[in-house]
Amino acid sequence: MSGHGTPIPMTSRKCGPLSGEAHVPGDKSISHRSLILGALAVGETVITGLLEGEDVLDTAKAMRAFGAEISRDDAGVWHVHGVGVGGFAEPGGVIDCGNSGTGVRLIMGSMATSPIVATFSGDASLNKRPMARVTDPLALFGARAVGRSGGRLPMTIVGAVDPVPVRYEVPVPSAQVKSAVLLAGLNAPGQTVVIEKEATRDHTERMLAGFGAEITTEVTDEGRVITLTGQPELQPQTIVVPRDPSSAAFPVCAALIVPGSDVLVPNIGLNPTRAGLFYTLQDMGADLSFENMREEGGEPVADLRAKFSPDLHGIEVPPERAASMIDEYPVLSVVAAFAAGDTVMRGVKELRVKESDRIAAMAAGLRANGIEVEDGPDWWVVKGRGHGKVAGGATCESHLDHRIAMSFLVLGMASEKPVGVDDGGPIATSFPIFEGLMAALGADIHRDGGI
Ligand code: S3P
């Protein structure tokens, strides 16, 4: 459990070749949006392949609290009976979003232009994260927010009674902020315009169009200008959630660094706003190919094949790629440790305000395991040691961050000595089947093993 339960220490040891197929769960970003947009449509939205991780389950609970009827049938298909744009009821209790920044920020946006009041809270990680980035633009619609100092949760949002549409330039590259503004714009009359200088994941735009909203994106000198016409009647959809590239990253990266590996990761969403890691790995000399490229449900999809790559080399990751791989830097830094030379990552300030400060968390754990790391406010450099030269031997703190925990477990699969994490519990937020899936490929991961 993320931040609520007893810590689950885990250890990963050097293993033989990883092989087989890795069927990773559904995309987390699309899963949250499926539930929220389903709740805002009139009628029944049917969702197959929903990620059943804690983050998404918390969003399902929240949508029920706002009045949607949500059920899961025996075949694992989810059914959402929405209340329509502007139809949210006022929740009777506090909305607990657990570990999920995406959940809380998107839900705040979706209720901020309805005349209701809701209080949001989360676990120790989420309650430290900045919310002003969302409440500032929501105030322009007429919503009010009262939270803890520094704009932290717990926080109450008083929805606007007479919302006005807004024009908002997102000051940080954040799909969560962009999406919160668009979701708020749904219940404002007229056109809401969001401008982003750097392209971030565009699932909200694609899905809003799929649900029948009038939404356009224009690429101009200012950046991407997204215009949404408010107060549509959203049409319920049948959604097949593609598998999550951010989860695929773990078996893919593990296969690249464990000698002899050959792993197929089928049906991975390869939306260009999400796929930056895979191109970066190819630039580093990874034996990684995209097979069977196709389009499913409006998203590009492929099967990824990753093989052990003995000649990885460090690169300067193009900073303009950062938004398209923002969640993948922790596991990239692990691959970088097994590459020859420096991997330089710039323009990544946002990593400091994720579920943890991901630069600090990874730098500390990598250093403890014998890898040199340099870091500054918005950059870091991993000094690769090459295959067979990563020491391991230390236990790392996961800081309530699923991706930090999984990254260090991948490190242990190819380092000389085992690598531990103090708490693997947060993995359940995004990739609840991680342990079993990696073990089936041949990984040696255990709970409470100690190193
Ligand atoms: C997400 C956006 C990103 C990402 C997060 C999911 C989304 O966050 O890190 O895991 O689904 O919109 P930011 O918007 O803070 O960059």
Tab-separated table of C-alpha atoms and ligand atoms in Angstrom:
chain	number	residue	atom	x	y	z
A	1	MET	CA	0.000	0.000	0.000
A	2	SER	CA	1.255	3.433	-0.852
A	3	GLY	CA	2.192	5.220	2.282
A	4	HIS	CA	-0.602	3.662	4.325
A	5	GLY	CA	0.722	0.160	4.968
A	6	THR	CA	3.746	-1.491	6.497
A	7	PRO	CA	6.872	-1.033	4.334
A	8	ILE	CA	7.689	-3.999	2.097
A	9	PRO	CA	11.490	-4.364	1.830
A	10	MET	CA	12.546	-6.087	-1.382
A	11	THR	CA	15.796	-7.388	-2.848
A	12	SER	CA	16.839	-8.035	-6.416
A	13	ARG	CA	19.787	-10.291	-7.323
A	14	LYS	CA	21.818	-10.904	-10.429
A	15	CYS	CA	19.885	-13.343	-12.637
A	16	GLY	CA	20.220	-15.414	-15.787
A	17	PRO	CA	18.860	-14.201	-19.145
A	18	LEU	CA	15.375	-12.654	-19.086
A	19	SER	CA	13.159	-14.161	-21.737
A	20	GLY	CA	9.536	-14.449	-22.768
A	21	GLU	CA	6.631	-12.034	-23.145
A	22	ALA	CA	5.857	-9.279	-20.683
A	23	HIS	CA	2.183	-8.263	-20.692
A	24	VAL	CA	2.299	-5.012	-18.767
A	25	PRO	CA	-0.898	-3.386	-17.422
A	26	GLY	CA	-2.980	-0.643	-19.009
A	27	ASP	CA	-1.781	2.913	-19.374
A	28	LYS	CA	-2.140	4.872	-16.149
A	29	SER	CA	-2.738	8.263	-17.780
A	30	ILE	CA	-5.424	6.894	-20.100
A	31	SER	CA	-7.016	4.878	-17.273
A	32	HIS	CA	-7.509	7.970	-15.069
A	33	ARG	CA	-8.940	9.906	-18.006
A	34	SER	CA	-11.266	7.053	-19.035
A	35	LEU	CA	-12.895	7.079	-15.603
A	36	ILE	CA	-13.119	10.861	-15.333
A	37	LEU	CA	-14.439	11.441	-18.853
A	38	GLY	CA	-16.761	8.446	-18.474
A	39	ALA	CA	-18.145	10.094	-15.324
A	40	LEU	CA	-18.689	13.336	-17.281
A	41	ALA	CA	-20.494	11.672	-20.197
A	42	VAL	CA	-24.207	10.913	-20.253
A	43	GLY	CA	-24.723	7.130	-20.354
A	44	GLU	CA	-22.480	4.090	-20.060
A	45	THR	CA	-18.773	4.102	-20.923
A	46	VAL	CA	-17.211	0.639	-21.152
A	47	ILE	CA	-13.479	0.296	-20.432
A	48	THR	CA	-11.332	-2.750	-21.214
A	49	GLY	CA	-7.739	-3.003	-20.036
A	50	LEU	CA	-8.077	-0.425	-17.265
A	51	LEU	CA	-5.009	-0.315	-15.018
A	52	GLU	CA	-6.172	-1.759	-11.692
A	53	GLY	CA	-3.435	-0.070	-9.686
A	54	GLU	CA	-4.061	1.870	-6.489
A	55	ASP	CA	-3.815	5.275	-8.194
A	56	VAL	CA	-6.558	4.489	-10.689
A	57	LEU	CA	-8.731	2.691	-8.123
A	58	ASP	CA	-8.583	5.861	-6.012
A	59	THR	CA	-9.831	7.843	-9.015
A	60	ALA	CA	-12.687	5.356	-9.490
A	61	LYS	CA	-13.638	5.831	-5.837
A	62	ALA	CA	-13.513	9.588	-6.284
A	63	MET	CA	-15.753	9.490	-9.352
A	64	ARG	CA	-18.287	7.468	-7.335
A	65	ALA	CA	-18.150	10.132	-4.627
A	66	PHE	CA	-19.049	12.738	-7.278
A	67	GLY	CA	-22.078	10.691	-8.310
A	68	ALA	CA	-20.976	8.351	-11.128
A	69	GLU	CA	-21.926	4.693	-10.923
A	70	ILE	CA	-18.900	2.512	-11.551
A	71	SER	CA	-18.644	-1.263	-11.568
A	72	ARG	CA	-16.247	-3.979	-12.728
A	73	ASP	CA	-17.709	-7.131	-14.235
A	74	ASP	CA	-16.371	-10.676	-13.917
A	75	ALA	CA	-14.459	-10.324	-17.189
A	76	GLY	CA	-12.528	-7.371	-15.748
A	77	VAL	CA	-14.391	-4.840	-17.886
A	78	TRP	CA	-15.275	-1.545	-16.193
A	79	HIS	CA	-18.631	0.189	-16.646
A	80	VAL	CA	-19.035	3.880	-15.866
A	81	HIS	CA	-22.496	5.468	-15.814
A	82	GLY	CA	-21.729	9.155	-16.124
A	83	VAL	CA	-23.670	12.110	-14.774
A	84	GLY	CA	-22.879	14.524	-17.612
A	85	VAL	CA	-20.837	17.729	-17.761
A	86	GLY	CA	-21.958	19.927	-14.849
A	87	GLY	CA	-23.712	16.966	-13.209
A	88	PHE	CA	-21.270	16.213	-10.397
A	89	ALA	CA	-22.793	15.870	-6.922
A	90	GLU	CA	-21.012	17.217	-3.850
A	91	PRO	CA	-19.008	14.419	-2.172
A	92	GLY	CA	-20.038	13.522	1.373
A	93	GLY	CA	-16.471	13.054	2.624
A	94	VAL	CA	-12.827	13.776	1.890
A	95	ILE	CA	-11.547	12.611	-1.513
A	96	ASP	CA	-8.418	10.529	-0.823
A	97	CYS	CA	-6.262	10.399	-3.953
A	98	GLY	CA	-3.608	8.242	-2.311
A	99	ASN	CA	-0.279	8.639	-4.122
A	100	SER	CA	-1.657	10.086	-7.336
A	101	GLY	CA	-0.778	13.576	-8.555
A	102	THR	CA	-2.572	12.877	-11.818
A	103	GLY	CA	-5.701	11.746	-9.996
A	104	VAL	CA	-5.972	14.725	-7.678
A	105	ARG	CA	-5.065	17.385	-10.254
A	106	LEU	CA	-7.399	16.104	-12.951
A	107	ILE	CA	-10.258	15.621	-10.519
A	108	MET	CA	-9.797	19.124	-9.091
A	109	GLY	CA	-10.077	20.448	-12.636
A	110	SER	CA	-13.142	18.377	-13.391
A	111	MET	CA	-15.125	19.711	-10.375
A	112	ALA	CA	-13.817	23.298	-10.242
A	113	THR	CA	-16.494	24.751	-12.514
A	114	SER	CA	-19.420	23.089	-10.727
A	115	PRO	CA	-21.170	24.765	-7.771
A	116	ILE	CA	-19.931	22.168	-5.269
A	117	VAL	CA	-17.231	21.953	-2.617
A	118	ALA	CA	-14.737	19.101	-2.271
A	119	THR	CA	-11.800	18.435	0.036
A	120	PHE	CA	-8.826	16.461	-1.259
A	121	SER	CA	-6.071	14.627	0.553
A	122	GLY	CA	-3.438	12.012	-0.185
A	123	ASP	CA	-0.555	10.036	1.263
A	124	ALA	CA	2.624	11.562	2.709
A	125	SER	CA	4.132	11.875	-0.786
A	126	LEU	CA	1.109	13.523	-2.424
A	127	ASN	CA	0.553	15.873	0.520
A	128	LYS	CA	4.020	17.345	-0.120
A	129	ARG	CA	3.474	18.061	-3.822
A	130	PRO	CA	2.684	21.512	-5.248
A	131	MET	CA	-0.966	22.154	-6.120
A	132	ALA	CA	-0.793	25.896	-6.883
A	133	ARG	CA	0.136	24.990	-10.462
A	134	VAL	CA	-3.453	23.736	-10.772
A	135	THR	CA	-5.332	25.984	-8.356
A	136	ASP	CA	-3.875	29.170	-9.951
A	137	PRO	CA	-5.551	28.556	-13.324
A	138	LEU	CA	-8.684	27.163	-11.651
A	139	ALA	CA	-9.019	30.502	-9.830
A	140	LEU	CA	-9.317	32.206	-13.231
A	141	PHE	CA	-12.501	30.182	-13.841
A	142	GLY	CA	-13.847	31.483	-10.498
A	143	ALA	CA	-12.953	28.520	-8.260
A	144	ARG	CA	-11.393	29.059	-4.822
A	145	ALA	CA	-8.862	26.866	-3.054
A	146	VAL	CA	-7.865	26.705	0.595
A	147	GLY	CA	-5.069	24.325	1.462
A	148	ARG	CA	-2.040	24.002	3.675
A	149	SER	CA	0.873	26.378	3.419
A	150	GLY	CA	2.763	26.230	0.155
A	151	GLY	CA	-0.398	25.206	-1.682
A	152	ARG	CA	-0.266	21.644	-0.354
A	153	LEU	CA	-2.976	19.103	0.358
A	154	PRO	CA	-5.235	18.605	2.226
A	155	MET	CA	-7.076	21.244	0.267
A	156	THR	CA	-10.657	22.326	-0.282
A	157	ILE	CA	-11.845	23.537	-3.677
A	158	VAL	CA	-14.961	25.670	-3.826
A	159	GLY	CA	-16.225	25.274	-7.366
A	160	ALA	CA	-17.223	28.333	-9.391
A	161	VAL	CA	-20.955	29.072	-9.380
A	162	ASP	CA	-20.784	31.130	-12.592
A	163	PRO	CA	-17.617	29.892	-14.312
A	164	VAL	CA	-16.019	31.944	-17.056
A	165	PRO	CA	-13.839	30.447	-19.802
A	166	VAL	CA	-10.112	31.177	-19.626
A	167	ARG	CA	-7.055	31.568	-21.804
A	168	TYR	CA	-4.081	30.074	-19.997
A	169	GLU	CA	-0.461	29.592	-20.896
A	170	VAL	CA	0.868	26.654	-18.870
A	171	PRO	CA	4.064	27.905	-17.169
A	172	VAL	CA	5.632	24.445	-16.644
A	173	PRO	CA	5.581	21.498	-19.044
A	174	SER	CA	2.764	19.561	-17.369
A	175	ALA	CA	0.028	17.455	-18.898
A	176	GLN	CA	-1.670	17.395	-15.524
A	177	VAL	CA	-2.022	21.186	-15.455
A	178	LYS	CA	-3.094	21.330	-19.107
A	179	SER	CA	-5.651	18.594	-18.471
A	180	ALA	CA	-7.005	20.189	-15.291
A	181	VAL	CA	-7.658	23.421	-17.224
A	182	LEU	CA	-9.319	21.592	-20.114
A	183	LEU	CA	-11.512	19.546	-17.768
A	184	ALA	CA	-12.533	22.731	-15.946
A	185	GLY	CA	-13.218	24.337	-19.333
A	186	LEU	CA	-15.777	21.643	-20.055
A	187	ASN	CA	-18.321	23.278	-17.753
A	188	ALA	CA	-17.508	26.898	-18.611
A	189	PRO	CA	-19.512	28.589	-21.361
A	190	GLY	CA	-17.583	29.625	-24.488
A	191	GLN	CA	-14.044	28.734	-25.462
A	192	THR	CA	-11.264	27.808	-23.075
A	193	VAL	CA	-7.795	28.095	-24.570
A	194	VAL	CA	-4.694	26.391	-23.187
A	195	ILE	CA	-1.259	27.136	-24.596
A	196	GLU	CA	1.745	24.946	-23.967
A	197	LYS	CA	5.248	25.827	-25.160
A	198	GLU	CA	6.430	22.224	-25.044
A	199	ALA	CA	4.221	19.366	-26.139
A	200	THR	CA	3.220	17.143	-23.210
A	201	ARG	CA	1.175	13.940	-23.361
A	202	ASP	CA	-1.989	14.665	-25.309
A	203	HIS	CA	-4.327	11.922	-24.104
A	204	THR	CA	-6.835	14.432	-22.727
A	205	GLU	CA	-7.137	16.211	-26.068
A	206	ARG	CA	-7.472	12.956	-28.006
A	207	MET	CA	-9.995	11.518	-25.581
A	208	LEU	CA	-12.082	14.688	-25.333
A	209	ALA	CA	-12.385	14.607	-29.122
A	210	GLY	CA	-13.310	10.915	-28.903
A	211	PHE	CA	-16.066	11.722	-26.379
A	212	GLY	CA	-17.466	14.256	-28.851
A	213	ALA	CA	-16.170	17.584	-27.494
A	214	GLU	CA	-15.214	20.315	-29.933
A	215	ILE	CA	-11.473	20.663	-29.443
A	216	THR	CA	-8.714	21.806	-31.789
A	217	THR	CA	-4.940	22.016	-31.506
A	218	GLU	CA	-2.959	24.477	-33.550
A	219	VAL	CA	0.815	24.577	-33.590
A	220	THR	CA	1.847	28.257	-33.654
A	221	ASP	CA	4.893	30.355	-32.724
A	222	GLU	CA	3.461	30.542	-29.189
A	223	GLY	CA	3.419	26.738	-28.949
A	224	ARG	CA	0.498	24.339	-29.046
A	225	VAL	CA	-2.759	26.285	-28.775
A	226	ILE	CA	-5.621	24.060	-27.662
A	227	THR	CA	-9.150	25.422	-27.932
A	228	LEU	CA	-12.079	23.694	-26.262
A	229	THR	CA	-15.714	24.696	-26.645
A	230	GLY	CA	-17.409	24.421	-23.253
A	231	GLN	CA	-20.604	22.712	-22.159
A	232	PRO	CA	-20.710	19.875	-24.676
A	233	GLU	CA	-22.778	16.780	-24.072
A	234	LEU	CA	-20.089	14.105	-23.911
A	235	GLN	CA	-21.022	10.826	-25.599
A	236	PRO	CA	-20.154	7.636	-23.698
A	237	GLN	CA	-17.414	5.555	-25.288
A	238	THR	CA	-16.091	2.035	-25.554
A	239	ILE	CA	-12.429	2.314	-24.621
A	240	VAL	CA	-9.621	-0.211	-24.989
A	241	VAL	CA	-6.745	1.078	-22.880
A	242	PRO	CA	-3.339	0.454	-24.509
A	243	ARG	CA	-0.598	-1.031	-22.329
A	244	ASP	CA	1.534	1.502	-20.498
A	245	PRO	CA	4.859	2.534	-22.091
A	246	SER	CA	5.984	3.799	-18.687
A	247	SER	CA	5.518	0.300	-17.233
A	248	ALA	CA	6.974	-1.359	-20.364
A	249	ALA	CA	10.119	0.647	-19.632
A	250	PHE	CA	11.024	-1.685	-16.745
A	251	PRO	CA	11.124	-5.069	-18.539
A	252	VAL	CA	12.624	-3.345	-21.608
A	253	CYS	CA	15.473	-1.742	-19.633
A	254	ALA	CA	16.041	-4.915	-17.615
A	255	ALA	CA	16.415	-6.947	-20.828
A	256	LEU	CA	18.989	-4.481	-22.184
A	257	ILE	CA	21.296	-4.872	-19.165
A	258	VAL	CA	20.899	-8.564	-18.240
A	259	PRO	CA	23.249	-10.673	-20.415
A	260	GLY	CA	21.564	-13.032	-22.866
A	261	SER	CA	18.070	-11.513	-22.514
A	262	ASP	CA	15.420	-11.392	-25.236
A	263	VAL	CA	12.032	-10.025	-24.133
A	264	LEU	CA	8.916	-9.141	-26.111
A	265	VAL	CA	6.605	-6.492	-24.613
A	266	PRO	CA	3.436	-6.573	-26.736
A	267	ASN	CA	0.771	-3.920	-27.394
A	268	ILE	CA	2.523	-0.867	-26.043
A	269	GLY	CA	1.053	2.572	-26.588
A	270	LEU	CA	3.618	4.586	-28.560
A	271	ASN	CA	1.986	7.986	-28.589
A	272	PRO	CA	4.852	10.311	-29.651
A	273	THR	CA	4.282	12.405	-26.516
A	274	ARG	CA	5.180	9.317	-24.441
A	275	ALA	CA	7.779	7.356	-26.404
A	276	GLY	CA	10.957	9.399	-25.793
A	277	LEU	CA	12.668	6.736	-23.677
A	278	PHE	CA	12.655	4.172	-26.462
A	279	TYR	CA	14.334	6.526	-28.950
A	280	THR	CA	16.862	7.517	-26.288
A	281	LEU	CA	17.710	3.868	-25.635
A	282	GLN	CA	18.190	3.318	-29.370
A	283	ASP	CA	20.505	6.371	-29.446
A	284	MET	CA	22.520	4.681	-26.668
A	285	GLY	CA	23.024	1.588	-28.795
A	286	ALA	CA	20.186	-0.545	-27.408
A	287	ASP	CA	19.006	-3.548	-29.375
A	288	LEU	CA	15.379	-2.435	-29.213
A	289	SER	CA	12.916	-2.732	-32.060
A	290	PHE	CA	9.290	-1.855	-32.695
A	291	GLU	CA	7.417	-4.750	-34.297
A	292	ASN	CA	3.917	-4.809	-35.740
A	293	MET	CA	3.379	-1.003	-35.631
A	294	ARG	CA	-0.345	-0.241	-35.865
A	295	GLU	CA	-3.044	2.121	-34.625
A	296	GLU	CA	-5.584	1.089	-31.988
A	297	GLY	CA	-8.290	3.285	-30.487
A	298	GLY	CA	-6.676	6.429	-31.893
A	299	GLU	CA	-3.253	5.670	-30.360
A	300	PRO	CA	-0.167	4.247	-32.139
A	301	VAL	CA	0.709	0.820	-30.735
A	302	ALA	CA	3.631	-1.607	-31.282
A	303	ASP	CA	5.232	-4.720	-29.818
A	304	LEU	CA	8.630	-3.893	-28.331
A	305	ARG	CA	11.478	-6.389	-28.558
A	306	ALA	CA	14.427	-5.737	-26.263
A	307	LYS	CA	17.621	-7.798	-26.271
A	308	PHE	CA	20.742	-7.680	-24.144
A	309	SER	CA	22.845	-4.817	-25.471
A	310	PRO	CA	26.540	-5.241	-24.684
A	311	ASP	CA	27.646	-1.994	-26.334
A	312	LEU	CA	25.554	0.679	-24.646
A	313	HIS	CA	27.131	4.122	-24.542
A	314	GLY	CA	26.223	7.304	-22.689
A	315	ILE	CA	24.633	10.194	-24.580
A	316	GLU	CA	23.383	13.708	-23.987
A	317	VAL	CA	19.615	13.195	-23.866
A	318	PRO	CA	18.002	15.913	-26.007
A	319	PRO	CA	16.262	18.239	-23.486
A	320	GLU	CA	13.366	18.791	-25.901
A	321	ARG	CA	12.592	15.099	-25.427
A	322	ALA	CA	12.167	15.476	-21.659
A	323	ALA	CA	8.376	15.802	-21.582
A	324	SER	CA	7.942	12.661	-23.668
A	325	MET	CA	9.930	10.544	-21.207
A	326	ILE	CA	9.561	12.436	-17.941
A	327	ASP	CA	8.573	9.343	-15.922
A	328	GLU	CA	11.330	7.233	-17.441
A	329	TYR	CA	14.452	9.101	-16.278
A	330	PRO	CA	14.833	6.954	-13.127
A	331	VAL	CA	15.052	3.694	-15.059
A	332	LEU	CA	17.075	5.371	-17.827
A	333	SER	CA	19.649	6.306	-15.174
A	334	VAL	CA	19.949	2.602	-14.333
A	335	VAL	CA	20.635	1.691	-17.973
A	336	ALA	CA	23.106	4.609	-18.049
A	337	ALA	CA	25.065	2.971	-15.216
A	338	PHE	CA	25.679	-0.038	-17.506
A	339	ALA	CA	26.644	2.149	-20.493
A	340	ALA	CA	30.159	3.318	-21.300
A	341	GLY	CA	30.651	7.021	-20.557
A	342	ASP	CA	28.426	9.808	-19.294
A	343	THR	CA	24.694	10.102	-19.794
A	344	VAL	CA	23.736	13.762	-19.461
A	345	MET	CA	20.122	14.670	-18.685
A	346	ARG	CA	19.182	18.357	-18.849
A	347	GLY	CA	15.938	20.335	-18.665
A	348	VAL	CA	14.479	17.961	-16.095
A	349	LYS	CA	13.540	20.280	-13.199
A	350	GLU	CA	10.085	18.659	-13.077
A	351	LEU	CA	11.712	15.456	-11.801
A	352	ARG	CA	12.177	17.210	-8.483
A	353	VAL	CA	8.390	17.498	-7.867
A	354	LYS	CA	7.194	14.015	-8.789
A	355	GLU	CA	6.129	11.352	-6.268
A	356	SER	CA	9.607	12.064	-4.840
A	357	ASP	CA	12.500	14.301	-5.843
A	358	ARG	CA	13.529	11.732	-8.426
A	359	ILE	CA	16.962	13.195	-9.131
A	360	ALA	CA	17.859	13.178	-5.425
A	361	ALA	CA	16.376	9.715	-4.839
A	362	MET	CA	18.134	8.090	-7.802
A	363	ALA	CA	21.425	9.904	-7.213
A	364	ALA	CA	21.546	8.726	-3.589
A	365	GLY	CA	20.779	5.105	-4.439
A	366	LEU	CA	23.078	4.943	-7.447
A	367	ARG	CA	25.956	6.433	-5.445
A	368	ALA	CA	25.369	3.924	-2.632
A	369	ASN	CA	25.671	1.178	-5.250
A	370	GLY	CA	28.987	2.417	-6.602
A	371	ILE	CA	27.908	4.672	-9.467
A	372	GLU	CA	29.082	8.250	-9.697
A	373	VAL	CA	26.358	10.843	-10.249
A	374	GLU	CA	26.546	14.634	-10.521
A	375	ASP	CA	23.434	16.763	-10.206
A	376	GLY	CA	22.160	20.324	-10.278
A	377	PRO	CA	18.728	21.977	-10.045
A	378	ASP	CA	17.545	20.856	-13.487
A	379	TRP	CA	20.212	18.423	-14.698
A	380	TRP	CA	22.094	15.303	-13.723
A	381	VAL	CA	24.842	13.154	-15.128
A	382	VAL	CA	25.300	9.411	-14.592
A	383	LYS	CA	28.869	8.248	-15.088
A	384	GLY	CA	28.402	4.879	-16.727
A	385	ARG	CA	30.622	2.017	-15.604
A	386	GLY	CA	29.783	-0.510	-18.318
A	387	HIS	CA	28.633	-4.113	-18.077
A	388	GLY	CA	29.982	-6.214	-15.248
A	389	LYS	CA	31.299	-3.159	-13.412
A	390	VAL	CA	28.283	-1.982	-11.418
A	391	ALA	CA	28.922	-2.912	-7.799
A	392	GLY	CA	25.473	-2.958	-6.171
A	393	GLY	CA	25.352	-4.115	-2.560
A	394	ALA	CA	23.276	-1.305	-1.006
A	395	THR	CA	19.687	-0.813	0.072
A	396	CYS	CA	17.988	2.255	-1.416
A	397	GLU	CA	15.125	4.386	-0.170
A	398	SER	CA	12.104	4.437	-2.463
A	399	HIS	CA	10.551	7.582	-0.870
A	400	LEU	CA	6.983	6.345	-1.507
A	401	ASP	CA	7.771	6.407	-5.224
A	402	HIS	CA	6.856	3.378	-7.343
A	403	ARG	CA	9.241	4.239	-10.175
A	404	ILE	CA	12.203	4.670	-7.812
A	405	ALA	CA	11.493	1.270	-6.223
A	406	MET	CA	11.193	-0.522	-9.582
A	407	SER	CA	14.291	1.204	-10.986
A	408	PHE	CA	16.517	-0.002	-8.144
A	409	LEU	CA	15.123	-3.532	-8.456
A	410	VAL	CA	16.114	-3.445	-12.146
A	411	LEU	CA	19.588	-2.253	-11.081
A	412	GLY	CA	19.967	-5.336	-8.873
A	413	MET	CA	19.235	-7.702	-11.775
A	414	ALA	CA	22.583	-6.944	-13.405
A	415	SER	CA	24.812	-5.528	-10.657
A	416	GLU	CA	27.530	-7.652	-9.042
A	417	LYS	CA	25.939	-7.678	-5.577
A	418	PRO	CA	22.197	-7.596	-4.762
A	419	VAL	CA	20.323	-4.298	-4.488
A	420	GLY	CA	17.593	-3.699	-1.925
A	421	VAL	CA	14.761	-1.206	-1.598
A	422	ASP	CA	13.378	-0.242	1.801
A	423	ASP	CA	9.783	-0.276	0.561
A	424	GLY	CA	8.417	-1.837	-2.609
A	425	GLY	CA	4.813	-1.196	-1.498
A	426	PRO	CA	4.329	1.849	-3.770
A	427	ILE	CA	4.822	-0.366	-6.847
A	428	ALA	CA	1.146	-1.293	-6.416
A	429	THR	CA	0.134	2.234	-7.404
A	430	SER	CA	1.014	1.738	-11.080
A	431	PHE	CA	2.299	-1.798	-11.736
A	432	PRO	CA	0.743	-4.215	-9.242
A	433	ILE	CA	1.914	-7.293	-11.184
A	434	PHE	CA	5.557	-6.132	-11.450
A	435	GLU	CA	7.080	-8.794	-9.173
A	436	GLY	CA	5.277	-11.739	-10.778
A	437	LEU	CA	5.837	-10.459	-14.306
A	438	MET	CA	9.573	-9.942	-13.771
A	439	ALA	CA	9.920	-13.302	-11.993
A	440	ALA	CA	8.216	-15.045	-14.940
A	441	LEU	CA	10.865	-13.510	-17.229
A	442	GLY	CA	13.586	-14.907	-14.966
A	443	ALA	CA	14.306	-12.118	-12.486
A	444	ASP	CA	15.275	-12.926	-8.901
A	445	ILE	CA	13.272	-10.487	-6.767
A	446	HIS	CA	12.260	-11.313	-3.221
A	447	ARG	CA	10.464	-9.667	-0.358
A	448	ASP	CA	12.238	-9.240	2.990
A	449	GLY	CA	15.299	-11.014	1.657
A	450	GLY	CA	17.843	-8.538	2.992
A	451	ILE	CA	21.091	-8.195	1.119
B	1	S3P	C1	0.751	12.605	-16.222
B	1	S3P	C2	1.562	13.692	-16.438
B	1	S3P	C3	2.943	13.783	-15.955
B	1	S3P	C4	3.481	12.433	-15.499
B	1	S3P	C5	2.480	11.668	-14.687
B	1	S3P	C6	1.226	11.412	-15.504
B	1	S3P	C7	-0.619	12.623	-16.772
B	1	S3P	O1	2.976	14.659	-14.860
B	1	S3P	O2	4.672	12.604	-14.759
B	1	S3P	O3	3.006	10.436	-14.258
B	1	S3P	O4	-1.262	11.544	-16.820
B	1	S3P	O5	-1.076	13.696	-17.158
B	1	S3P	P1	3.166	16.246	-15.035
B	1	S3P	O6	1.943	16.796	-15.631
B	1	S3P	O7	3.374	16.755	-13.625
B	1	S3P	O8	4.390	16.403	-15.887
